[in-house]
CSV table of C-alpha atoms in Angstrom, one decimal:
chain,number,residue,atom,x,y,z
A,4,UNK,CA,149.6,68.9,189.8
A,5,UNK,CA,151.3,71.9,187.6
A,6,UNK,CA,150.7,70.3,183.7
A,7,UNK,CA,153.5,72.8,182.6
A,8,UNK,CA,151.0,74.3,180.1
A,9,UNK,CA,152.3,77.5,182.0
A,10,UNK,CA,149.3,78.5,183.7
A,11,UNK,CA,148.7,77.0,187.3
A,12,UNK,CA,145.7,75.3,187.8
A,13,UNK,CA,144.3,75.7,191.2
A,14,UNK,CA,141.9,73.0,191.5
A,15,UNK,CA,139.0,72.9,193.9
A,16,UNK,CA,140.1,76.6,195.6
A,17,UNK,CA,138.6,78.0,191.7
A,18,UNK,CA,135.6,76.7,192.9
A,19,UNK,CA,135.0,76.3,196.5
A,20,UNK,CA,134.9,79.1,199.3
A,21,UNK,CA,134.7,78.6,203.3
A,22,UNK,CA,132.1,81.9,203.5
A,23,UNK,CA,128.5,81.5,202.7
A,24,UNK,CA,125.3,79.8,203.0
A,25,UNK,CA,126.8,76.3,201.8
A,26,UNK,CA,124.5,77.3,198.6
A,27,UNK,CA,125.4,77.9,194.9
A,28,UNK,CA,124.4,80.9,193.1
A,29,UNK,CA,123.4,79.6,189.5
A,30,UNK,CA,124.3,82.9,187.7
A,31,UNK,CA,127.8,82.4,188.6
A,32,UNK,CA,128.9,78.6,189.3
A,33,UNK,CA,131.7,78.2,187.0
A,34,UNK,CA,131.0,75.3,184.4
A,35,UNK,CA,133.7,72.7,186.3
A,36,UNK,CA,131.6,73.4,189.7
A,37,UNK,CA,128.0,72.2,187.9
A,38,UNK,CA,129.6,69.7,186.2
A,39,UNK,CA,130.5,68.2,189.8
A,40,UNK,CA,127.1,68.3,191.1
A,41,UNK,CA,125.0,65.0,190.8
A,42,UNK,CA,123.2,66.4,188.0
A,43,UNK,CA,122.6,65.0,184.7
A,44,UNK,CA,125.0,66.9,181.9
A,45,UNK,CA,121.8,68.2,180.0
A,46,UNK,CA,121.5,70.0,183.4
A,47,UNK,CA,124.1,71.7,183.2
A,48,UNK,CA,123.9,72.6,179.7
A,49,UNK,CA,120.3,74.3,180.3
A,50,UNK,CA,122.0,75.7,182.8
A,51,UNK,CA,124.9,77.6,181.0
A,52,UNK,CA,122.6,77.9,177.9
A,53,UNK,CA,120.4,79.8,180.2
A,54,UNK,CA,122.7,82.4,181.5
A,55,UNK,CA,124.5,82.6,178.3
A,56,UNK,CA,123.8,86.5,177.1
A,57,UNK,CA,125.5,88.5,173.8
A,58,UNK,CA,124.3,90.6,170.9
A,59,UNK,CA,122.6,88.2,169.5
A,60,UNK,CA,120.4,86.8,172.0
A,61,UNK,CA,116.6,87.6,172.7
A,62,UNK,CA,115.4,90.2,175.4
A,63,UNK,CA,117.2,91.6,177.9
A,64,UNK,CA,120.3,90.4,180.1
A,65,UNK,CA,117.9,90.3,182.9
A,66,UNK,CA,116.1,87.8,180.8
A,67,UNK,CA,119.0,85.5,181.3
A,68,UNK,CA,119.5,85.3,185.2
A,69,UNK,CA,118.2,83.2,187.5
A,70,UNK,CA,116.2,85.1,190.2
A,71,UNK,CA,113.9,82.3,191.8
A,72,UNK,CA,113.0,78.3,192.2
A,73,UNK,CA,110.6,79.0,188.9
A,74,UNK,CA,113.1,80.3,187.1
A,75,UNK,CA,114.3,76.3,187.4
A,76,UNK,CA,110.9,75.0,186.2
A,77,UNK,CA,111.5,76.9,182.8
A,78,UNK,CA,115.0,74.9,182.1
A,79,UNK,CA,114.0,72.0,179.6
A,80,UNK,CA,115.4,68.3,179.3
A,81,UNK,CA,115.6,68.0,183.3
A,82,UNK,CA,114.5,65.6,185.2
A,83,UNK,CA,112.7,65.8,188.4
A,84,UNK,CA,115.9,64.6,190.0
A,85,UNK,CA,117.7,67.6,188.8
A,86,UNK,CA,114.8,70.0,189.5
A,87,UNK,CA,114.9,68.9,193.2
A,88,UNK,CA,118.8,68.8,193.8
A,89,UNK,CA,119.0,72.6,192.2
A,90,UNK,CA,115.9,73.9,194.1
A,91,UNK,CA,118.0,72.3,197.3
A,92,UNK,CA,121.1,73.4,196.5
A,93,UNK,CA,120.7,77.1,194.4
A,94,UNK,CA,121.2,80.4,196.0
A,95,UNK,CA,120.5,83.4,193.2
A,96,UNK,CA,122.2,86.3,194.2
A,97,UNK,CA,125.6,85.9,196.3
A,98,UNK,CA,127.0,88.2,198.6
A,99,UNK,CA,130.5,86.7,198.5
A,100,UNK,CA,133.0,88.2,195.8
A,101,UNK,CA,136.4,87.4,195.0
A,102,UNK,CA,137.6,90.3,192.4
A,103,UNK,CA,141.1,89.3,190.8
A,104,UNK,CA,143.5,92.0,190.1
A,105,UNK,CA,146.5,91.9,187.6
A,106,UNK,CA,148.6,94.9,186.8
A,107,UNK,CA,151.8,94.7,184.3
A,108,UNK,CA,154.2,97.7,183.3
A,109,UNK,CA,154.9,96.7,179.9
A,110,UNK,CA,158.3,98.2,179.1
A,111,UNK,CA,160.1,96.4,182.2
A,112,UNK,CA,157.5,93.3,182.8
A,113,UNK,CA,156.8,94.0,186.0
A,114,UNK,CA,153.6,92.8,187.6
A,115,UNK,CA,151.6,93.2,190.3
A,116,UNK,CA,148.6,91.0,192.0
A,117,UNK,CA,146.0,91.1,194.3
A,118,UNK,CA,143.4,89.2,195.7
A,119,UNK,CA,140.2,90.2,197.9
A,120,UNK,CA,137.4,88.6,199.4
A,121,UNK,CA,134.3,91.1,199.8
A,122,UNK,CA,131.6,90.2,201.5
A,123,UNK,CA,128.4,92.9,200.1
A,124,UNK,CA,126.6,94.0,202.6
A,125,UNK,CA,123.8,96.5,203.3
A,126,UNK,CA,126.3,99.4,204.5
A,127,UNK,CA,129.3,98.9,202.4
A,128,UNK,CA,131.8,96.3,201.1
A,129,UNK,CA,133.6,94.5,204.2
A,130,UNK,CA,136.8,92.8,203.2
A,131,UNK,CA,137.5,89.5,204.7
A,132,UNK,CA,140.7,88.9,202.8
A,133,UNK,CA,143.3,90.3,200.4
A,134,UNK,CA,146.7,88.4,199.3
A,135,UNK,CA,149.0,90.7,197.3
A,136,UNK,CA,152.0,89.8,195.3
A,137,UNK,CA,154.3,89.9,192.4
């Protein structure tokens, strides 16, 4: 349902996508999408806290991506319930992208959209889908 705030929220198509393992990569599941998961909330605030990267934090960005399963073990405040359903469940590097594209003309307030699913590949980007519109 549209909550006239004038921005339309899509629901579960923000966070769900028919391509792919069935996994979800933990460097780039959207808040909403952990916060589905049966996992406890400190979870997914290790999570987010985790991947969570700006001037002021320590070492490196590559410091603050998930890579492997023992990347998991170093999260604190989980349980071994959570442990087990993200080792099940985590993927760490996807090969699905869905790039967003928004162009305006200022003076007359036109715009422009487009949409495209890219699957990455070893070769070269292979586009499963695009939607374009104004």
């Amino acid at each position: 349902r549209d909550n006239a705030d004038g921005q339309l929220q899509l629901g579960w198509v923000d966070l769900l996508t028919c391509y792919g393992a069935g996994k979800i990569n933990l460097n780039t599941a959207a808040q909403p999408l952990l916060e589905t998961l049966p996992l406890s909330s400190e979870a997914v605030g290790q999570i987010i806290g985790y991947r969570r990267y700006n001037s002021q934090s320590s070492g490196s960005l590559e410091d603050h991506v998930f890579t492997a399963e023992t990347d998991i073990d170093q999260l604190q405040c989980l349980t071994e319930t959570d442990r087990q359903i993200l080792k099940e469940i985590a993927i760490f590097k996807s090969e699905h992208f869905r790039i967003f594209v928004r162009s305006l003309h200022r003076p007359t307030g036109l715009s422009y959209q487009l949409q495209v699913l890219v699957r990455m590949n070893q070769a070269e980007p292979e586009i499963f889908q695009w939607k374009a519109g104004f």
